[in-house]
Amino acid sequence: MARILILGAGGVANVIAVKISQQPGTFSSLCIASRNPVKCSKIAARVETALPVTTARIDASDGASVADLIRKEGSSIVMNAALPEHNLPIMDACLEAGAHYIDTSAPEPVAGAYELFAYRWQLAYHERFQEAGLTGLLSIGFDPGVTNVFAAHLAGTFDQIQSIDIIDCNGGSHQLPFATNFNPVTNLQEVTQPALWWENGKWKEEPAFQTKKTFLLPGLGPSQLTRLYHEELETLVERITGLERAQFWMGLSKDYIRHVEVLSETGLLSMEPVDHEGIPIVPLEFLGKTLPDPAALGSGYTGKTHIGCLARGLVDGQREARYMYNLCDHEKAFAETGAHAVSYTAGVPPVVAAELLLSAHTDWNKPGIWVPEDLPTAPMLSRLSNRGLPWQLIDGDKLLF
Amino acid sequence: MARILILGAGGVANVIAVKISQQPGTFSSLCIASRNPVKCSKIAARVETALPVTTARIDASDGASVADLIRKEGSSIVMNAALPEHNLPIMDACLEAGAHYIDTSAPEPVAGAYELFAYRWQLAYHERFQEAGLTGLLSIGFDPGVTNVFAAHLAGTFDQIQSIDIIDCNGGSHQLPFATNFNPVTNLQEVTQPALWWENGKWKEEPAFQTKKTFLLPGLGPSQLTRLYHEELETLVERITGLERAQFWMGLSKDYIRHVEVLSETGLLSMEPVDHEGIPIVPLEFLGKTLPDPAALGSGYTGKTHIGCLARGLVDGQREARYMYNLCDHEKAFAETGAHAVSYTAGVPPVVAAELLLSAHTDWNKPGIWVPEDLPTAPMLSRLSNRGLPWQLIDGDKLLF
């Protein structure tokens, strides 16, 4: 029985809370803390009949305050669903107050400075977590997260894995002209940064939106995807040995790209502050305030998300392709949790990770800092299907179009 | 010999200053005042060898400060090239300090409240200007301004004028993905407000971008124009009697409309303040800060602007169509003034108006508040050609396509 502290009160935090509340035998209480008490209370109201819930106002970038809250709540696991920019101070707080740590994403790398790749700073906490007897599970949402587990699992099915292509295609419709499915700043930075992929032992780079490819995705049909950089590539190419190529593909509709191009051309995606009546305003952060709240998109969202990992490799000297994927229905996700499938797919895996962390019978509770592919894949894969995220394994050549 | 005070330091103010400086026999000195001293100094540097120039920092919305500046500078004519929102306090200042007043545009009407049409408030100053022996010339840029003069002149060539179609098509290219040619707030409000036109004695309304029509424009060729509301229609339909229809058409490229649609869909054209870290920020005003400075577009701007007035009416019982227009070359305008043709066409007419105001031999100096069609057209038309804005009169049916 563990007391859980959720940091953040967006769509993913909401799903985490609902999924926590579905297992009162595993999780004994819940505290939801964010900068926005109204959002915290809204989530609390959804789950408070299932288990004891408190809320708190917190600045997640302030590690000392987070440590105080962990101690006050007696939390044994911190589920970080705040902005990835706050990962490090929250990890500091876990070390200080003695709590396990789970998050779902890493900050974007800084363009032109890829030595500052995202996980480097978090992985540097490994010894300190080990010495404290604490576990930190990094980026265990769906992508990154389950996609890393898929990749690690698939690697074990070949004599030698050669390439991975991670695919993320939201085939749903939120019925709005334009909205991002998660934090607009994170989303718009992610899609507009230069596309990076791993090939023959090094990172290659091209401008955003340059390479597009159509895949035949089960459940969605022919889908045009755009190559971009996504953070799981960083650890996958280091941990899965022998990869000749690793790429990430995202489904971005023409209409989505049209909006992003205009916003870019009009200066609104810049992170450089602009003087407005004497006040420095970061355009992209301000844009985040004028766009629809991603957590409010759930109602009326139809269609499905499709996320998977396509792996190619050798088996008995023959090239084979295998594909593992999940399809998640927006309407079903909303009916269960009040959040759409993008939040659902990101919010369910960290709860499964918390279950595994609490289980005596897996390696998921060993002290240190881990990314998903460091850990046994079977316990995660076997539980996902029972927690609302069933997956399929098919012949990867079926995606060719 | 008149001492001139220019309020504003954008592209139009720059053209006004250059044109003033070309006639040192008419204008004896110049003061350039705006919120931005750097921009004022830049304009001053361009003209200071031609006549005595001073600069001042001023908040044009503060009538008392403007009056103080008029007195300090001994200005006899105030050329208002600031935002049209400041027209009224500047007119107050002219009355208080005893200066003639000239401006180039009126504020946009408030959607859903067309009884608040723009000129009403300025025209209400008529008696006060008359009593003070001062002249106020409203909206004497190109459109509004010369287009009103064209309409009034054409009305006199028919036994009965029946319709006018004012056409504004910038056929030039500023080589940027997106930029407005004058103040972004004014421009984007203008094109996105509901389109209004006058037909059979009343105003009709439709959503923005709804009606498009292709005209064969001399100098530009076939050009798709979009119907929208522009302020000169307000006074033209009252002063030119017997009009069955009056419309305004603007050339908006597909790419321009694409940008405007995205900016609208992402909430950036709203004038409703949005809370950003505790500070209320008006999205459209902030957008104005991230877009290119219109006054900085001149260099590299190629092509021509085309602005005209198409009039239809009866002559000896027969329907005839006549078209008066000006073509203005961006590169030539830039070479002469350092500003593109959009600023040039708006900045030259008020200087001609100031000349006429100072001339003993026209009716342009009579006390009161006037719009261009109230005044004799010949003196303006005859001078425009000599001041860089030649016009043509052709058979209007040549525009049909």
mmCIF file of N, CA, C and O in Angstrom, chain B residues 227-282:
data_model
loop_
_atom_site.group_PDB
_atom_site.id
_atom_site.type_symbol
_atom_site.label_atom_id
_atom_site.label_comp_id
_atom_site.label_asym_id
_atom_site.label_seq_id
_atom_site.Cartn_x
_atom_site.Cartn_y
_atom_site.Cartn_z
ATOM 1 N N ARG B 227 -14.165 41.176 -50.912
ATOM 2 C CA ARG B 227 -14.988 42.286 -50.419
ATOM 3 C C ARG B 227 -14.791 42.439 -48.915
ATOM 4 O O ARG B 227 -14.856 41.462 -48.168
ATOM 5 N N LEU B 228 -14.547 43.657 -48.496
ATOM 6 C CA LEU B 228 -14.490 43.932 -47.062
ATOM 7 C C LEU B 228 -14.949 45.355 -46.805
ATOM 8 O O LEU B 228 -15.212 46.115 -47.727
ATOM 9 N N TYR B 229 -15.082 45.693 -45.530
ATOM 10 C CA TYR B 229 -15.498 47.048 -45.194
ATOM 11 C C TYR B 229 -14.284 47.929 -45.042
ATOM 12 O O TYR B 229 -13.280 47.526 -44.452
ATOM 13 N N HIS B 230 -14.382 49.130 -45.575
ATOM 14 C CA HIS B 230 -13.311 50.104 -45.418
ATOM 15 C C HIS B 230 -13.968 51.439 -45.111
ATOM 16 O O HIS B 230 -15.039 51.751 -45.625
ATOM 17 N N GLU B 231 -13.293 52.240 -44.284
ATOM 18 C CA GLU B 231 -13.997 53.345 -43.653
ATOM 19 C C GLU B 231 -14.543 54.403 -44.601
ATOM 20 O O GLU B 231 -15.527 55.073 -44.282
ATOM 21 N N GLU B 232 -13.944 54.582 -45.804
ATOM 22 C CA GLU B 232 -14.447 55.660 -46.656
ATOM 23 C C GLU B 232 -15.889 55.444 -47.097
ATOM 24 O O GLU B 232 -16.589 56.393 -47.461
ATOM 25 N N LEU B 233 -16.346 54.176 -47.069
ATOM 26 C CA LEU B 233 -17.728 53.922 -47.479
ATOM 27 C C LEU B 233 -18.706 54.704 -46.610
ATOM 28 O O LEU B 233 -19.757 55.143 -47.081
ATOM 29 N N GLU B 234 -18.355 54.883 -45.333
ATOM 30 C CA GLU B 234 -19.280 55.534 -44.401
ATOM 31 C C GLU B 234 -19.689 56.926 -44.879
ATOM 32 O O GLU B 234 -20.876 57.258 -44.903
ATOM 33 N N THR B 235 -18.695 57.740 -45.258
ATOM 34 C CA THR B 235 -19.051 59.111 -45.641
ATOM 35 C C THR B 235 -19.477 59.188 -47.105
ATOM 36 O O THR B 235 -20.323 60.003 -47.461
ATOM 37 N N LEU B 236 -18.919 58.316 -47.943
ATOM 38 C CA LEU B 236 -19.265 58.382 -49.369
ATOM 39 C C LEU B 236 -20.760 58.151 -49.591
ATOM 40 O O LEU B 236 -21.389 58.851 -50.388
ATOM 41 N N VAL B 237 -21.331 57.163 -48.888
ATOM 42 C CA VAL B 237 -22.744 56.859 -49.150
ATOM 43 C C VAL B 237 -23.659 57.962 -48.625
ATOM 44 O O VAL B 237 -24.808 58.075 -49.057
ATOM 45 N N GLU B 238 -23.155 58.784 -47.709
ATOM 46 C CA GLU B 238 -23.971 59.908 -47.235
ATOM 47 C C GLU B 238 -23.828 61.131 -48.128
ATOM 48 O O GLU B 238 -24.767 61.902 -48.301
ATOM 49 N N ARG B 239 -22.637 61.320 -48.674
ATOM 50 C CA ARG B 239 -22.364 62.569 -49.376
ATOM 51 C C ARG B 239 -22.579 62.479 -50.884
ATOM 52 O O ARG B 239 -22.818 63.492 -51.533
ATOM 53 N N ILE B 240 -22.424 61.290 -51.438
ATOM 54 C CA ILE B 240 -22.644 61.149 -52.882
ATOM 55 C C ILE B 240 -24.048 60.593 -53.052
ATOM 56 O O ILE B 240 -24.302 59.412 -52.798
ATOM 57 N N THR B 241 -24.950 61.453 -53.441
ATOM 58 C CA THR B 241 -26.366 61.080 -53.398
ATOM 59 C C THR B 241 -26.735 60.161 -54.556
ATOM 60 O O THR B 241 -26.161 60.245 -55.644
ATOM 61 N N GLY B 242 -27.673 59.283 -54.273
ATOM 62 C CA GLY B 242 -28.217 58.421 -55.319
ATOM 63 C C GLY B 242 -27.453 57.129 -55.528
ATOM 64 O O GLY B 242 -27.747 56.379 -56.462
ATOM 65 N N LEU B 243 -26.489 56.821 -54.677
ATOM 66 C CA LEU B 243 -25.728 55.574 -54.845
ATOM 67 C C LEU B 243 -26.626 54.376 -54.539
ATOM 68 O O LEU B 243 -27.219 54.292 -53.471
ATOM 69 N N GLU B 244 -26.704 53.468 -55.499
ATOM 70 C CA GLU B 244 -27.464 52.246 -55.242
ATOM 71 C C GLU B 244 -26.606 51.216 -54.519
ATOM 72 O O GLU B 244 -27.111 50.366 -53.800
ATOM 73 N N ARG B 245 -25.295 51.310 -54.768
ATOM 74 C CA ARG B 245 -24.400 50.347 -54.129
ATOM 75 C C ARG B 245 -23.011 50.939 -53.973
ATOM 76 O O ARG B 245 -22.545 51.683 -54.850
ATOM 77 N N ALA B 246 -22.377 50.620 -52.864
ATOM 78 C CA ALA B 246 -20.985 51.034 -52.645
ATOM 79 C C ALA B 246 -20.258 49.890 -51.955
ATOM 80 O O ALA B 246 -20.713 49.384 -50.929
ATOM 81 N N GLN B 247 -19.146 49.485 -52.560
ATOM 82 C CA GLN B 247 -18.402 48.341 -52.031
ATOM 83 C C GLN B 247 -16.912 48.650 -52.026
ATOM 84 O O GLN B 247 -16.448 49.513 -52.766
ATOM 85 N N PHE B 248 -16.194 47.883 -51.234
ATOM 86 C CA PHE B 248 -14.735 48.001 -51.198
ATOM 87 C C PHE B 248 -14.145 46.615 -51.434
ATOM 88 O O PHE B 248 -14.594 45.627 -50.854
ATOM 89 N N TRP B 249 -13.124 46.553 -52.268
ATOM 90 C CA TRP B 249 -12.490 45.278 -52.616
ATOM 91 C C TRP B 249 -10.995 45.361 -52.348
ATOM 92 O O TRP B 249 -10.346 46.301 -52.791
ATOM 93 N N MET B 250 -10.481 44.375 -51.651
ATOM 94 C CA MET B 250 -9.045 44.385 -51.370
ATOM 95 C C MET B 250 -8.389 43.124 -51.921
ATOM 96 O O MET B 250 -8.955 42.029 -51.840
ATOM 97 N N GLY B 251 -7.218 43.299 -52.466
ATOM 98 C CA GLY B 251 -6.455 42.148 -52.952
ATOM 99 C C GLY B 251 -5.786 41.451 -51.779
ATOM 100 O O GLY B 251 -4.892 42.013 -51.160
ATOM 101 N N LEU B 252 -6.271 40.269 -51.451
ATOM 102 C CA LEU B 252 -5.669 39.483 -50.365
ATOM 103 C C LEU B 252 -5.249 38.155 -50.972
ATOM 104 O O LEU B 252 -6.094 37.389 -51.432
ATOM 105 N N SER B 253 -3.969 37.885 -50.972
ATOM 106 C CA SER B 253 -3.507 36.645 -51.591
ATOM 107 C C SER B 253 -4.006 35.452 -50.797
ATOM 108 O O SER B 253 -4.339 35.560 -49.614
ATOM 109 N N LYS B 254 -4.045 34.302 -51.463
ATOM 110 C CA LYS B 254 -4.440 33.073 -50.764
ATOM 111 C C LYS B 254 -3.532 32.839 -49.565
ATOM 112 O O LYS B 254 -3.958 32.386 -48.512
ATOM 113 N N ASP B 255 -2.263 33.161 -49.751
ATOM 114 C CA ASP B 255 -1.307 32.936 -48.679
ATOM 115 C C ASP B 255 -1.570 33.879 -47.502
ATOM 116 O O ASP B 255 -1.469 33.485 -46.341
ATOM 117 N N TYR B 256 -1.928 35.109 -47.826
ATOM 118 C CA TYR B 256 -2.272 36.067 -46.764
ATOM 119 C C TYR B 256 -3.496 35.572 -45.998
ATOM 120 O O TYR B 256 -3.509 35.537 -44.761
ATOM 121 N N ILE B 257 -4.519 35.151 -46.727
ATOM 122 C CA ILE B 257 -5.748 34.678 -46.072
ATOM 123 C C ILE B 257 -5.455 33.432 -45.236
ATOM 124 O O ILE B 257 -5.966 33.280 -44.124
ATOM 125 N N ARG B 258 -4.591 32.552 -45.750
ATOM 126 C CA ARG B 258 -4.207 31.350 -45.005
ATOM 127 C C ARG B 258 -3.598 31.737 -43.653
ATOM 128 O O ARG B 258 -3.935 31.169 -42.614
ATOM 129 N N HIS B 259 -2.723 32.723 -43.676
ATOM 130 C CA HIS B 259 -2.109 33.150 -42.420
ATOM 131 C C HIS B 259 -3.154 33.742 -41.477
ATOM 132 O O HIS B 259 -3.167 33.455 -40.281
ATOM 133 N N VAL B 260 -4.015 34.579 -42.026
ATOM 134 C CA VAL B 260 -5.007 35.240 -41.173
ATOM 135 C C VAL B 260 -5.958 34.206 -40.571
ATOM 136 O O VAL B 260 -6.316 34.287 -39.391
ATOM 137 N N GLU B 261 -6.330 33.207 -41.365
ATOM 138 C CA GLU B 261 -7.245 32.186 -40.843
ATOM 139 C C GLU B 261 -6.604 31.423 -39.681
ATOM 140 O O GLU B 261 -7.236 31.174 -38.657
ATOM 141 N N VAL B 262 -5.342 31.055 -39.858
ATOM 142 C CA VAL B 262 -4.664 30.318 -38.781
ATOM 143 C C VAL B 262 -4.529 31.195 -37.532
ATOM 144 O O VAL B 262 -4.781 30.747 -36.413
ATOM 145 N N LEU B 263 -4.166 32.452 -37.734
ATOM 146 C CA LEU B 263 -4.012 33.341 -36.579
ATOM 147 C C LEU B 263 -5.346 33.527 -35.869
ATOM 148 O O LEU B 263 -5.409 33.600 -34.638
ATOM 149 N N SER B 264 -6.410 33.558 -36.646
ATOM 150 C CA SER B 264 -7.738 33.673 -36.046
ATOM 151 C C SER B 264 -8.089 32.404 -35.276
ATOM 152 O O SER B 264 -8.539 32.452 -34.132
ATOM 153 N N GLU B 265 -7.841 31.247 -35.903
ATOM 154 C CA GLU B 265 -8.197 29.964 -35.277
ATOM 155 C C GLU B 265 -7.388 29.687 -34.019
ATOM 156 O O GLU B 265 -7.800 28.900 -33.173
ATOM 157 N N THR B 266 -6.228 30.305 -33.906
ATOM 158 C CA THR B 266 -5.397 30.061 -32.732
ATOM 159 C C THR B 266 -5.559 31.171 -31.693
ATOM 160 O O THR B 266 -4.780 31.260 -30.751
ATOM 161 N N GLY B 267 -6.583 31.999 -31.871
ATOM 162 C CA GLY B 267 -6.941 32.967 -30.832
ATOM 163 C C GLY B 267 -6.109 34.234 -30.833
ATOM 164 O O GLY B 267 -6.244 35.071 -29.941
ATOM 165 N N LEU B 268 -5.262 34.417 -31.854
ATOM 166 C CA LEU B 268 -4.298 35.515 -31.797
ATOM 167 C C LEU B 268 -4.831 36.825 -32.348
ATOM 168 O O LEU B 268 -4.172 37.849 -32.249
ATOM 169 N N LEU B 269 -6.030 36.798 -32.938
ATOM 170 C CA LEU B 269 -6.593 38.048 -33.448
ATOM 171 C C LEU B 269 -7.586 38.651 -32.463
ATOM 172 O O LEU B 269 -8.207 39.671 -32.739
ATOM 173 N N SER B 270 -7.712 38.024 -31.308
ATOM 174 C CA SER B 270 -8.684 38.508 -30.328
ATOM 175 C C SER B 270 -8.201 39.791 -29.658
ATOM 176 O O SER B 270 -7.010 39.979 -29.419
ATOM 177 N N MET B 271 -9.142 40.677 -29.379
ATOM 178 C CA MET B 271 -8.833 41.889 -28.607
ATOM 179 C C MET B 271 -9.209 41.694 -27.137
ATOM 180 O O MET B 271 -9.081 42.610 -26.333
ATOM 181 N N GLU B 272 -9.688 40.487 -26.783
ATOM 182 C CA GLU B 272 -10.006 40.183 -25.384
ATOM 183 C C GLU B 272 -8.728 39.811 -24.645
ATOM 184 O O GLU B 272 -8.057 38.845 -25.028
ATOM 185 N N PRO B 273 -8.379 40.511 -23.584
ATOM 186 C CA PRO B 273 -7.133 40.189 -22.872
ATOM 187 C C PRO B 273 -7.117 38.747 -22.366
ATOM 188 O O PRO B 273 -8.141 38.213 -21.957
ATOM 189 N N VAL B 274 -5.937 38.133 -22.436
ATOM 190 C CA VAL B 274 -5.716 36.772 -21.947
ATOM 191 C C VAL B 274 -4.738 36.872 -20.781
ATOM 192 O O VAL B 274 -3.761 37.609 -20.853
ATOM 193 N N ASP B 275 -5.010 36.138 -19.715
ATOM 194 C CA ASP B 275 -4.106 36.180 -18.570
ATOM 195 C C ASP B 275 -2.833 35.399 -18.877
ATOM 196 O O ASP B 275 -2.881 34.230 -19.242
ATOM 197 N N HIS B 276 -1.696 36.064 -18.736
ATOM 198 C CA HIS B 276 -0.404 35.401 -18.953
ATOM 199 C C HIS B 276 0.470 35.690 -17.751
ATOM 200 O O HIS B 276 0.949 36.805 -17.581
ATOM 201 N N GLU B 277 0.647 34.692 -16.895
ATOM 202 C CA GLU B 277 1.446 34.858 -15.680
ATOM 203 C C GLU B 277 0.958 36.063 -14.881
ATOM 204 O O GLU B 277 1.756 36.866 -14.387
ATOM 205 N N GLY B 278 -0.365 36.213 -14.812
ATOM 206 C CA GLY B 278 -0.927 37.280 -13.994
ATOM 207 C C GLY B 278 -1.057 38.624 -14.683
ATOM 208 O O GLY B 278 -1.561 39.575 -14.096
ATOM 209 N N ILE B 279 -0.606 38.713 -15.947
ATOM 210 C CA ILE B 279 -0.678 39.987 -16.669
ATOM 211 C C ILE B 279 -1.693 39.855 -17.802
ATOM 212 O O ILE B 279 -1.609 38.924 -18.595
ATOM 213 N N PRO B 280 -2.668 40.773 -17.891
ATOM 214 C CA PRO B 280 -3.608 40.689 -19.012
ATOM 215 C C PRO B 280 -2.943 41.171 -20.304
ATOM 216 O O PRO B 280 -2.435 42.286 -20.368
ATOM 217 N N ILE B 281 -2.927 40.309 -21.308
ATOM 218 C CA ILE B 281 -2.279 40.630 -22.583
ATOM 219 C C ILE B 281 -3.331 40.502 -23.681
ATOM 220 O O ILE B 281 -4.021 39.483 -23.765
ATOM 221 N N VAL B 282 -3.443 41.530 -24.530
ATOM 222 C CA VAL B 282 -4.356 41.464 -25.671
ATOM 223 C C VAL B 282 -3.645 40.711 -26.799
ATOM 224 O O VAL B 282 -2.613 41.167 -27.292
#
